């Protein structure tokens, strides 16, 4: 790449994502950035800084807190919002459960993942958000591979894969009726490895749980789940302290750790290059429920 | 498909001099399209064990060591249940040289619409030909769409060579036939390659089964096709997406025009004109990633500052005084209709070019194009889903545009239904 008028692939991806962010700012009245404290949404925040500084973000950060999050991720969330001086809105799944009388899932790994959608839709209604920016990537899962960058949802938040708008060139059609909203995915075209390479290149801060640390974990069907008050231990359970890190950060009840000695970003990238398991396959307990688990959740308003 | 994968790991990301190649594969399941994509993903180690296990479970009548990699590109339950295919799916893989984005537009139904969508962002198209069938109507259709969408590079992959005993004669005859098609359509940059996607012949490595073939493997071709030159650096085009105005005292004079350079190079000091207003100014500063730079180029996202405080809003274009696009209210287009509800002459739609949306009316539909033969057919009463027609569109206010053939990044527009807000048409400005 000797030509001085050429971009490498991370610069190309970055430029495309910034363009998408600015389309959101230009097309919507009341957008929001859904922020989880995970590496993908942290990357989104970094891209938004590049898209809008020295101005303020034209949207708040919104976190739908299941109450089952890792403390490290929550601390990081608060630190980052404060560091960049942007507004953070937190809404709790716990409150929705109480207010709406929702039934908590039962079982060993009782996950509030599905209940999140209720709180998200309520939050969208409460603030009148017409667009929610999310960090989903198309390489994650096959339902996501088919979703547009601008994905229109009806007033129930539902994704209808059959009625997606064709997306041509770099033209994004964000026109909607009142009550509908658009989910926008600026890093659709990034892979897990692209995100990590970008984090390294840009020297982006991450929560400590992405790096190897000692943790008490339960071994369950080949996966390592952190022990916590959200998980019911039985006497037969095999619990031990292992050196682990997280490849994705979701709820403590549905995110598995991986054994690792990777204590810095170069080690992590080498691990990901060598891995034989996909990101969601290795770390997400919630995707394994059925062949179409993600597709079903998306149709109900999930990201 | 046999899984005797002996190749070294190819996943990229070590230290990046990589760029991106976006390509589309044209062909049906019968041509082995899904198998080819599955093969590329598999051989580049982009398929993980858990994903393989999932498709192994689905593979019926599995012979020892063989799984159906075509299942990898299979879609959603909604599609399987209803036997339909949804639009375009995107697949990703990378090698140390390049990141690849595949637009996979499956199926026969709504094929034109899907292929146009996938082709709109592609640098390259792989046209798959079944060696037993040779050049057929579908091959012509795919090639015509490739030419309408102006895809810069074409690889003609003659597949299933294992079923014709790797015959050089069969291959040569197909090349001769396709060369006629390419000539009639004025296609340039056409490369031919014999392959067997099923057996992996000529996919990652050149195969001993083709002693007569002197070219490179398909992956090698994909890794090395030069796409940097496809980016136009001579016609600067920049559209304002958003105006950055920090609401703080120390920056009260800051007024930055945020957008992406779609072609060309911008330099500090350039004399510019704002379109469609026609107001003149000079570039005072250029920022990218928060840093001031002396010049910026396509496809960078930047912030422009002008010397004069003039009225500029979203959708306006900032171009050099000595290199301007057309600014008109009437455009002639080749239009691909993408909606079930037909288009009629006289209908009104919203027209979006980049970040600018204006009202428009379809003034005239001149003729329809037969996408299998490129013949001009009489103008239909109603333009149906998948039809390609020549039309004239009048816009409510002037738009700044270039001819699609000359400048792909400023010659494509979409039409939006005024009431449903659905994207109903794709237009290439003539």
XYZ file of C-alpha atoms in Angstrom:
733
model
C 0.000 0.000 0.000
C 2.508 2.535 -1.154
C -0.047 4.915 -2.642
C -0.498 7.834 -0.269
C -4.107 8.139 -1.383
C -5.230 4.765 -0.115
C -6.762 3.480 3.101
C -6.062 0.178 4.788
C -8.990 -2.029 5.674
C -9.483 -0.712 9.198
C -9.510 2.849 7.918
C -12.061 1.848 5.276
C -14.283 0.200 7.872
C -13.929 3.180 10.185
C -14.877 5.633 7.469
C -17.951 3.590 6.513
C -19.069 3.437 10.168
C -18.590 7.173 10.688
C -20.662 7.789 7.568
C -23.449 5.638 9.044
C -23.307 7.496 12.369
C -23.653 10.822 10.591
C -26.590 9.537 8.573
C -28.294 8.723 11.880
C -27.596 12.239 13.133
C -28.930 13.724 9.896
C -32.029 11.582 9.494
C -33.483 11.083 12.974
C -35.072 13.393 15.516
C -34.353 11.364 18.628
C -31.716 8.665 18.293
C -30.055 6.706 21.110
C -26.912 4.613 21.301
C -27.508 1.306 23.075
C -24.515 0.760 25.269
C -23.783 -2.465 27.102
C -20.230 -2.035 28.318
C -19.049 -4.705 25.894
C -16.256 -4.262 23.352
C -18.602 -3.728 20.391
C -20.529 -0.891 21.989
C -17.286 0.588 23.313
C -16.045 0.569 19.717
C -19.268 2.355 18.725
C -18.591 5.086 21.276
C -15.073 5.496 19.919
C -16.428 5.822 16.367
C -19.056 8.319 17.545
C -16.290 10.446 19.055
C -14.618 10.480 15.640
C -17.900 11.284 13.908
C -19.040 14.166 16.115
C -16.214 15.749 18.109
C -15.649 18.539 19.012
C -19.464 18.596 19.094
C -21.588 16.650 21.540
C -23.139 13.336 20.551
C -26.562 13.951 19.046
C -27.836 11.077 21.201
C -27.576 9.748 24.758
C -26.038 6.413 25.695
C -28.742 4.033 26.882
C -28.094 0.930 28.935
C -30.744 -1.684 29.574
C -29.469 -3.206 32.811
C -30.671 -6.732 33.457
C -29.305 -6.637 36.992
C -27.172 -9.624 36.044
C -24.267 -7.691 34.612
C -20.620 -8.007 35.513
C -19.599 -5.355 37.990
C -16.496 -4.612 35.912
C -18.671 -3.825 32.895
C -20.955 -1.523 34.897
C -18.040 0.321 36.469
C -16.510 0.761 33.053
C -19.821 2.042 31.662
C -20.046 4.744 34.318
C -16.383 5.654 33.992
C -16.584 6.000 30.196
C -19.772 8.109 30.185
C -18.160 10.417 32.702
C -14.824 10.488 30.873
C -16.372 11.608 27.560
C -18.980 13.819 29.230
C -21.996 12.318 27.491
C -25.415 11.577 28.922
C -26.083 8.034 30.140
C -29.597 6.714 30.665
C -29.962 3.449 32.596
C -33.204 1.520 32.768
C -33.516 -1.622 34.847
C -35.141 -4.873 33.878
C -35.842 -5.365 37.581
C -38.217 -2.386 37.534
C -40.032 -3.688 34.460
C -40.479 -7.072 36.103
C -42.068 -5.412 39.150
C -44.163 -2.895 37.239
C -45.491 -5.325 34.686
C -45.634 -8.393 36.893
C -43.416 -10.334 34.491
C -42.446 -13.873 35.336
C -38.765 -14.431 35.969
C -37.368 -17.410 34.113
C -36.471 -20.290 36.392
C -33.657 -22.787 36.356
C -29.995 -23.042 36.937
C -29.005 -20.245 34.576
C -32.190 -18.208 34.789
C -31.494 -15.547 32.177
C -33.197 -12.196 31.899
C -31.989 -11.898 28.343
C -35.494 -12.259 26.894
C -36.996 -9.862 29.451
C -34.557 -7.170 28.341
C -36.706 -6.616 25.279
C -39.635 -5.386 27.430
C -37.479 -2.800 29.148
C -35.944 -1.739 25.844
C -39.328 -1.213 24.212
C -40.593 0.686 27.260
C -37.506 2.884 27.204
C -37.967 3.588 23.498
C -41.527 4.668 24.263
C -40.603 6.673 27.365
C -38.113 8.871 25.492
C -39.696 8.666 22.049
C -36.558 7.270 20.444
C -36.949 6.893 16.679
C -33.599 5.187 16.191
C -31.467 2.889 18.308
C -27.843 2.376 17.354
C -26.457 -1.040 18.232
C -23.180 -2.904 17.978
C -24.438 -6.067 16.281
C -22.217 -7.503 13.550
C -23.276 -9.655 10.610
C -20.548 -12.221 11.209
C -21.985 -13.078 14.628
C -24.937 -15.131 13.610
C -26.869 -16.076 10.498
C -30.002 -14.075 11.317
C -27.765 -11.048 11.651
C -26.083 -11.830 8.327
C -29.381 -11.004 6.646
C -30.216 -7.810 8.446
C -29.806 -4.423 6.859
C -27.631 -1.650 8.321
C -30.805 0.436 8.720
C -33.330 -2.091 10.023
C -36.908 -0.881 10.383
C -38.911 -2.180 13.370
C -42.631 -1.804 13.900
C -44.121 -0.300 17.070
C -43.705 -3.651 18.814
C -40.022 -3.597 17.940
C -40.464 -6.527 15.609
C -38.091 -7.317 12.787
C -39.766 -8.659 9.679
C -37.077 -10.293 7.564
C -39.396 -10.498 4.574
C -40.103 -6.790 4.458
C -36.584 -5.434 4.656
C -35.723 -2.504 2.474
C -33.143 -3.138 -0.207
C -29.972 -1.240 0.707
C -28.035 0.078 -2.270
C -24.714 1.885 -2.631
C -24.143 4.064 0.409
C -27.720 5.314 0.525
C -29.634 4.645 3.747
C -33.403 5.055 3.825
C -34.397 5.856 7.407
C -37.908 7.127 6.688
C -40.464 5.772 9.138
C -43.990 6.280 10.388
C -44.762 7.504 13.865
C -44.351 4.693 16.379
C -41.853 2.776 14.272
C -38.158 2.910 14.932
C -34.993 1.988 13.126
C -32.193 -0.133 14.521
C -28.921 0.982 13.004
C -25.807 -1.170 13.048
C -22.724 0.885 12.116
C -20.289 -2.039 12.491
C -22.372 -4.525 10.477
C -19.440 -5.226 8.179
C -16.863 -5.750 10.930
C -15.840 -9.176 12.175
C -14.759 -10.075 15.704
C -11.139 -9.911 14.591
C -11.660 -6.531 12.915
C -12.998 -5.120 16.192
C -9.984 -6.406 18.109
C -7.531 -5.146 15.507
C -9.213 -1.752 15.656
C -9.124 -1.691 19.461
C -5.404 -2.391 19.277
C -4.745 0.196 16.578
C -6.724 2.909 18.348
C -5.606 1.902 21.820
C -9.181 1.759 23.135
C -9.757 1.061 26.839
C -11.750 -2.040 27.772
C -13.227 -3.513 30.962
C -10.723 -5.730 32.755
C -12.753 -8.927 32.287
C -11.649 -9.122 28.645
C -8.159 -9.927 29.902
C -7.004 -13.073 31.694
C -7.740 -13.133 35.416
C -8.434 -15.664 38.173
C -12.111 -16.400 38.673
C -14.218 -18.986 40.407
C -16.116 -20.819 37.718
C -18.568 -23.634 37.362
C -17.939 -26.191 34.648
C -21.178 -26.879 32.878
C -21.509 -28.881 29.653
C -18.033 -27.895 28.585
C -18.529 -24.208 29.332
C -17.150 -22.137 32.183
C -19.702 -19.973 33.974
C -18.703 -17.552 36.694
C -20.236 -18.332 40.055
C -22.465 -15.529 41.287
C -25.567 -14.988 43.338
C -27.591 -15.313 40.116
C -26.649 -18.936 39.582
C -27.972 -21.763 41.708
C -25.177 -24.098 42.676
C -25.815 -27.728 43.484
C -23.642 -30.020 45.517
C -22.581 -32.018 42.502
C -21.391 -28.926 40.657
C -17.726 -28.742 39.854
C -16.443 -25.372 40.969
C -12.833 -24.257 40.748
C -10.681 -21.188 40.298
C -9.315 -20.879 36.791
C -7.441 -18.342 34.767
C -10.053 -17.058 32.329
C -11.096 -14.145 30.201
C -14.315 -13.143 28.480
C -14.611 -13.116 24.736
C -18.003 -11.419 24.894
C -19.645 -9.592 27.744
C -23.321 -10.250 28.359
C -25.231 -11.318 31.429
C -23.394 -13.346 34.061
C -26.045 -15.998 33.641
C -25.647 -16.550 29.930
C -22.060 -15.629 29.116
C -19.308 -18.204 29.435
C -15.640 -17.488 30.057
C -12.760 -19.065 28.165
C -9.594 -20.402 29.734
C -6.825 -18.080 28.755
C -3.499 -16.582 29.681
C -3.974 -13.655 27.329
C -3.221 -10.661 29.473
C -2.755 -8.091 26.726
C -4.329 -7.248 23.401
C -1.662 -8.902 21.260
C -2.186 -12.184 23.093
C -5.939 -11.882 22.662
C -5.630 -11.293 18.938
C -3.327 -14.283 18.570
C -5.833 -16.382 20.481
C -8.685 -15.300 18.238
C -6.676 -15.990 15.093
C -5.967 -19.491 16.358
C -9.429 -20.258 17.712
C -11.554 -22.991 16.241
C -14.824 -21.894 17.797
C -17.033 -18.960 16.895
C -17.539 -16.094 19.287
C -21.162 -16.784 20.097
C -20.701 -20.544 19.978
C -17.998 -20.436 22.601
C -19.467 -17.924 24.976
C -23.208 -17.600 24.625
C -25.400 -20.055 26.390
C -28.571 -18.372 25.117
C -27.970 -19.077 21.404
C -27.953 -22.803 21.867
C -31.606 -23.090 22.791
C -32.639 -23.693 19.213
C -31.401 -23.444 15.667
C -33.347 -20.217 15.218
C -32.920 -18.717 18.708
C -31.541 -15.397 17.481
C -34.052 -15.109 14.647
C -36.912 -15.559 17.136
C -35.529 -13.026 19.586
C -35.024 -10.450 16.839
C -38.576 -10.858 15.621
C -39.719 -10.025 19.132
C -37.826 -6.798 19.321
C -34.373 -7.929 20.412
C -31.316 -6.566 18.706
C -17.792 -31.938 -0.083
C -14.675 -33.609 1.221
C -13.082 -32.112 4.279
C -9.493 -33.045 3.657
C -8.322 -29.608 4.578
C -4.541 -29.624 4.633
C -3.970 -25.981 3.946
C -2.261 -23.739 6.458
C -4.442 -21.285 8.378
C -5.326 -18.340 6.227
C -7.247 -16.157 8.629
C -5.898 -12.671 8.460
C -5.254 -9.964 10.960
C -1.614 -10.338 11.846
C -0.268 -6.975 10.893
C -2.430 -5.137 8.507
C -1.524 -3.978 5.101
C -4.878 -5.387 4.181
C -7.566 -3.723 2.153
C -11.137 -4.802 1.399
C -12.611 -6.562 -1.620
C -16.390 -6.642 -1.900
C -17.699 -9.183 -4.350
C -20.893 -10.836 -5.430
C -21.357 -14.374 -6.665
C -23.869 -14.834 -9.465
C -25.333 -18.215 -10.125
C -27.900 -20.579 -8.732
C -27.633 -23.506 -6.377
C -27.435 -25.658 -9.489
C -24.267 -23.916 -10.565
C -22.677 -24.695 -7.231
C -22.778 -21.136 -5.931
C -23.436 -22.057 -2.311
C -20.811 -24.768 -2.493
C -18.292 -22.258 -3.813
C -18.998 -19.788 -1.005
C -18.906 -22.623 1.528
C -15.583 -23.751 0.085
C -14.045 -20.273 0.294
C -15.224 -19.864 3.884
C -14.064 -23.321 4.832
C -10.670 -23.205 3.174
C -9.963 -19.770 4.616
C -10.742 -21.199 8.081
C -13.647 -18.824 8.502
C -15.964 -21.616 9.538
C -15.651 -22.614 13.146
C -16.078 -26.025 14.682
C -19.428 -25.231 16.313
C -20.749 -23.947 12.993
C -19.513 -27.078 11.238
C -21.189 -29.238 13.845
C -24.436 -27.384 13.295
C -24.401 -28.026 9.552
C -23.217 -31.591 10.026
C -26.387 -32.197 11.980
C -28.414 -30.842 9.102
C -26.614 -32.701 6.345
C -28.811 -35.525 5.183
C -27.491 -38.785 3.786
C -24.040 -37.868 4.818
C -21.276 -39.963 3.383
C -18.146 -40.442 5.371
C -16.116 -37.267 5.614
C -18.507 -35.279 3.508
C -20.818 -32.533 4.615
C -22.943 -30.138 2.674
C -21.144 -26.807 2.881
C -23.969 -25.256 0.887
C -25.938 -25.342 4.133
C -23.654 -22.663 5.515
C -25.209 -20.099 3.255
C -28.707 -21.286 4.013
C -30.823 -18.800 5.741
C -33.476 -18.240 8.279
C -36.216 -20.516 9.476
C -38.704 -18.150 7.851
C -37.033 -18.895 4.533
C -36.811 -22.633 5.021
C -40.443 -22.878 6.066
C -41.737 -20.893 3.165
C -39.192 -21.947 0.572
C -38.300 -18.355 -0.115
C -35.080 -16.410 -0.069
C -34.678 -13.054 1.510
C -32.729 -10.407 -0.248
C -28.982 -10.446 0.248
C -26.925 -12.141 2.968
C -23.413 -10.980 3.701
C -20.523 -13.312 4.458
C -17.041 -12.438 5.623
C -13.636 -14.000 5.433
C -10.113 -12.750 5.390
C -6.605 -13.769 4.499
C -3.421 -11.981 5.529
C -3.703 -9.999 2.290
C -7.282 -8.891 2.288
C -10.657 -8.761 3.974
C -13.464 -10.101 1.805
C -17.150 -9.202 1.951
C -19.368 -11.519 -0.082
C -22.828 -10.353 -1.097
C -24.778 -13.564 -1.472
C -27.965 -12.938 -3.425
C -29.666 -16.298 -3.572
C -32.447 -17.872 -5.546
C -34.211 -17.401 -8.839
C -37.189 -15.438 -7.590
C -36.725 -11.687 -7.386
C -33.294 -12.349 -8.689
C -32.823 -9.101 -10.551
C -33.756 -7.009 -7.519
C -31.468 -8.979 -5.217
C -28.589 -9.014 -7.608
C -28.845 -5.296 -8.287
C -28.796 -4.667 -4.537
C -25.772 -6.899 -3.956
C -23.975 -5.644 -7.048
C -24.382 -1.968 -6.127
C -21.528 -2.182 -3.615
C -19.396 -4.823 -5.298
C -15.915 -4.348 -6.742
C -16.037 -7.701 -8.463
C -18.479 -10.314 -9.640
C -17.908 -14.029 -9.955
C -20.084 -15.326 -12.782
C -20.480 -19.061 -12.291
C -20.982 -21.286 -15.280
C -21.804 -24.982 -15.088
C -19.234 -26.626 -17.387
C -21.871 -29.104 -18.575
C -24.281 -26.344 -19.576
C -21.950 -23.664 -20.896
C -23.165 -20.110 -21.455
C -26.919 -20.067 -20.868
C -29.625 -17.415 -20.616
C -28.916 -16.921 -16.933
C -25.233 -16.274 -17.656
C -26.255 -13.499 -20.017
C -28.674 -12.058 -17.478
C -26.027 -11.940 -14.782
C -23.555 -10.345 -17.139
C -26.057 -7.740 -18.268
C -26.773 -6.782 -14.672
C -23.023 -6.629 -14.007
C -22.696 -4.228 -16.917
C -25.707 -2.100 -15.856
C -24.270 -1.773 -12.350
C -20.803 -1.151 -13.754
C -18.997 -3.708 -11.588
C -15.320 -3.051 -12.311
C -14.016 -6.647 -12.360
C -15.427 -9.927 -13.602
C -14.222 -13.441 -12.908
C -15.880 -16.113 -15.011
C -15.578 -19.305 -12.976
C -16.312 -22.388 -15.045
C -17.426 -24.825 -12.381
C -18.048 -28.567 -12.126
C -15.019 -29.271 -14.300
C -14.745 -32.610 -12.490
C -17.954 -33.649 -14.245
C -16.453 -33.049 -17.696
C -13.178 -34.859 -16.928
C -11.315 -31.573 -16.513
C -11.488 -31.188 -20.277
C -9.547 -28.317 -21.752
C -11.710 -28.367 -24.883
C -14.905 -27.902 -22.886
C -13.281 -25.029 -21.009
C -11.936 -23.357 -24.147
C -15.273 -23.510 -25.915
C -17.033 -21.855 -22.989
C -14.374 -19.136 -22.881
C -14.924 -18.453 -26.588
C -18.692 -18.286 -26.074
C -18.432 -15.959 -23.087
C -15.953 -13.692 -24.843
C -18.753 -12.975 -27.343
C -21.099 -11.989 -24.501
C -18.417 -9.808 -22.918
C -17.711 -8.126 -26.247
C -21.372 -7.384 -26.930
C -21.770 -5.835 -23.470
C -18.476 -3.991 -23.547
C -17.303 -5.773 -20.390
C -13.706 -5.174 -19.425
C -11.375 -6.838 -16.923
C -12.723 -10.332 -17.524
C -10.671 -13.232 -16.130
C -11.485 -16.890 -16.742
C -10.801 -19.799 -14.435
C -11.724 -23.509 -14.448
C -12.737 -24.829 -11.020
C -14.453 -27.578 -9.097
C -15.922 -25.973 -5.995
C -17.015 -29.373 -4.722
C -13.508 -30.841 -4.798
C -11.687 -27.610 -4.099
C -9.837 -27.647 -7.438
C -8.268 -24.263 -8.219
C -9.934 -22.650 -5.225
C -7.071 -22.032 -2.810
C -4.271 -23.764 -4.713
C -3.954 -24.433 -8.406
C -4.974 -28.023 -9.026
C -2.991 -30.818 -10.656
C -6.202 -31.716 -12.431
C -5.681 -28.728 -14.709
C -2.165 -29.235 -16.094
C -3.188 -27.102 -19.061
C -4.289 -24.109 -16.969
C -1.563 -21.518 -16.546
C -3.397 -18.982 -14.405
C -3.667 -18.559 -10.643
C -6.113 -20.073 -8.162
C -9.426 -18.317 -7.512
C -8.360 -17.145 -4.061
C -5.109 -15.831 -5.494
C -7.077 -13.878 -8.114
C -9.377 -12.477 -5.435
C -6.444 -11.526 -3.256
C -4.570 -9.734 -6.000
C -7.129 -7.982 -8.164
C -6.254 -4.295 -8.010
C -9.220 -2.317 -6.650
C -7.463 0.797 -5.407
C -7.498 2.137 -8.974
C -11.281 1.799 -9.061
C -11.583 4.652 -6.575
C -11.935 7.843 -8.541
C -9.387 10.429 -7.342
C -9.910 12.983 -10.099
C -13.496 14.206 -9.589
C -13.850 15.523 -6.024
C -17.353 14.986 -4.638
C -18.385 15.637 -1.040
C -21.884 15.807 0.354
C -22.693 17.365 3.726
C -24.305 14.844 6.053
C -24.376 16.828 9.255
C -23.216 20.213 10.521
C -21.105 20.100 13.685
C -21.684 23.148 15.905
C -20.389 22.685 19.454
C -22.502 24.613 21.954
C -19.604 25.793 24.076
C -18.121 29.256 24.416
C -14.547 28.511 23.408
C -15.747 26.928 20.137
C -18.565 29.313 19.270
C -17.019 30.005 15.852
C -16.649 26.349 15.010
C -18.843 25.266 12.120
C -17.765 21.958 10.569
C -19.364 20.264 7.587
C -19.236 16.537 8.297
C -19.418 14.076 5.437
C -17.605 11.519 3.369
C -15.517 12.165 0.282
C -17.030 9.805 -2.284
C -14.442 10.574 -4.956
C -11.437 12.783 -5.548
C -9.039 14.711 -3.320
C -9.675 17.880 -1.295
C -6.897 20.252 -0.241
C -6.726 23.176 2.117
C -7.020 26.344 0.046
C -9.129 24.752 -2.715
C -11.630 27.108 -4.306
C -15.016 25.473 -3.899
C -18.631 25.949 -4.843
C -21.643 24.750 -2.877
C -24.377 23.014 -4.865
C -27.154 23.536 -5.649
C -26.933 27.106 -4.214
C -23.876 28.029 -6.294
C -22.239 29.984 -3.452
C -18.435 30.183 -3.582
C -15.837 29.855 -0.834
C -12.409 28.424 0.014
C -11.469 25.402 2.142
C -10.083 26.823 5.363
C -9.333 23.539 7.096
C -9.857 19.783 6.798
C -10.183 17.477 9.804
C -10.162 13.719 9.942
C -10.331 11.770 13.196
C -10.104 15.038 15.110
C -6.769 16.025 13.517
C -6.202 18.761 11.011
C -4.755 17.562 7.684
C -3.587 19.364 4.562
C -5.533 17.108 2.224
C -8.038 14.273 2.298
C -9.250 11.774 -0.269
C -11.979 9.236 -1.080
C -13.381 7.329 0.747
C -12.414 9.221 3.922
C -14.988 10.616 6.336
C -13.941 14.153 7.154
C -14.991 17.561 8.462
C -14.607 20.552 6.125
C -14.307 24.169 7.213
C -14.922 26.999 4.778
C -13.517 30.519 4.857
C -16.933 32.167 4.498
C -19.982 31.891 6.673
C -22.512 30.797 4.069
C -25.752 28.884 4.285
C -25.064 25.186 3.894
C -27.251 22.315 5.000
C -27.460 18.546 4.890
C -27.485 17.139 1.375
C -25.608 20.073 -0.155
C -22.540 19.186 -2.166
C -19.180 20.944 -1.887
C -17.091 20.594 -5.056
C -14.170 22.313 -6.726
C -14.943 25.327 -8.883
C -13.141 23.762 -11.823
C -14.706 20.306 -11.605
C -18.446 20.302 -11.134
C -21.193 17.707 -11.495
C -24.392 18.441 -13.340
C -27.056 20.324 -11.398
C -30.434 19.718 -12.958
C -34.052 18.934 -12.228
C -34.538 16.283 -14.850
C -32.590 13.043 -15.069
C -32.597 10.119 -17.437
C -32.131 6.818 -15.687
C -32.036 3.092 -16.058
C -34.447 2.040 -13.353
C -34.797 -1.324 -11.642
C -38.213 -1.620 -9.999
C -38.093 -3.392 -6.631
C -41.640 -3.332 -5.323
C -44.631 -5.611 -5.759
C -46.836 -2.595 -6.329
C -46.161 -1.612 -9.945
C -44.758 1.713 -11.065
C -46.856 3.854 -13.366
C -45.875 6.792 -15.449
C -46.849 9.957 -13.576
C -46.409 8.433 -10.110
C -44.634 10.481 -7.476
C -41.819 9.196 -5.269
C -39.186 10.504 -2.926
C -35.781 10.401 -4.586
C -32.677 9.999 -2.442
C -29.170 10.699 -3.697
C -26.668 10.161 -0.892
C -27.899 12.309 1.987
C -30.330 14.394 -0.035
C -33.996 13.554 -0.463
C -36.314 15.399 -2.847
C -39.775 14.830 -4.278
C -39.898 13.491 -7.793
C -42.260 12.354 -10.501
C -41.782 9.680 -13.163
C -42.243 11.716 -16.310
C -41.825 9.082 -18.927
C -41.031 5.404 -19.254
C -39.356 5.135 -22.649
C -38.741 1.447 -22.992
C -38.180 -1.759 -21.092
C -34.931 -3.704 -21.242
C -35.007 -7.468 -21.628
C -32.380 -8.452 -19.073
C -31.745 -11.732 -20.893
C -30.964 -10.180 -24.250
C -30.517 -6.451 -23.648
C -33.212 -5.873 -26.297
C -35.368 -2.784 -26.001
C -39.032 -3.673 -25.594
C -42.000 -1.294 -25.874
C -42.797 0.709 -22.766
C -45.156 -1.313 -20.541
C -48.397 0.050 -19.036
C -47.131 -0.802 -15.600
C -43.548 -1.474 -14.563
C -43.431 -4.688 -12.546
C -41.130 -5.962 -9.820
C -37.674 -6.796 -11.244
C -38.267 -4.881 -14.495
C -35.493 -2.683 -15.824
C -36.698 0.351 -17.782
C -35.347 3.547 -19.247
C -37.169 6.483 -17.672
C -37.113 10.230 -17.222
C -37.555 11.616 -13.716
C -38.306 15.209 -12.779
C -37.287 16.386 -9.322
C -38.950 19.132 -7.261
C -35.615 20.888 -6.771
C -32.231 20.585 -8.471
C -29.867 17.759 -7.553
C -26.122 17.525 -8.148
C -25.188 14.287 -9.900
C -22.844 12.585 -12.344
C -23.438 9.911 -14.916
C -23.323 6.487 -13.248
C -21.036 5.132 -15.945
C -18.499 7.855 -15.264
C -18.819 8.183 -11.504
C -20.534 5.267 -9.827
C -20.447 6.945 -6.399
C -22.509 9.951 -7.496
C -24.756 8.453 -10.154
C -26.922 6.035 -8.213
C -30.208 7.071 -6.594
C -33.061 5.261 -4.888
C -36.801 5.865 -5.066
C -38.896 5.730 -1.898
C -42.666 5.250 -1.743
C -44.185 8.440 -0.320
C -46.660 6.645 1.900
C -45.082 3.317 2.850
C -41.520 4.733 2.895
C -40.273 1.488 1.378
C -37.344 1.606 -1.052
C -39.036 0.766 -4.345
C -36.523 1.515 -7.071
C -32.842 1.787 -7.902
C -31.744 4.160 -10.639
C -28.514 4.512 -12.558
C -28.334 8.040 -13.967
C -27.408 8.099 -17.661
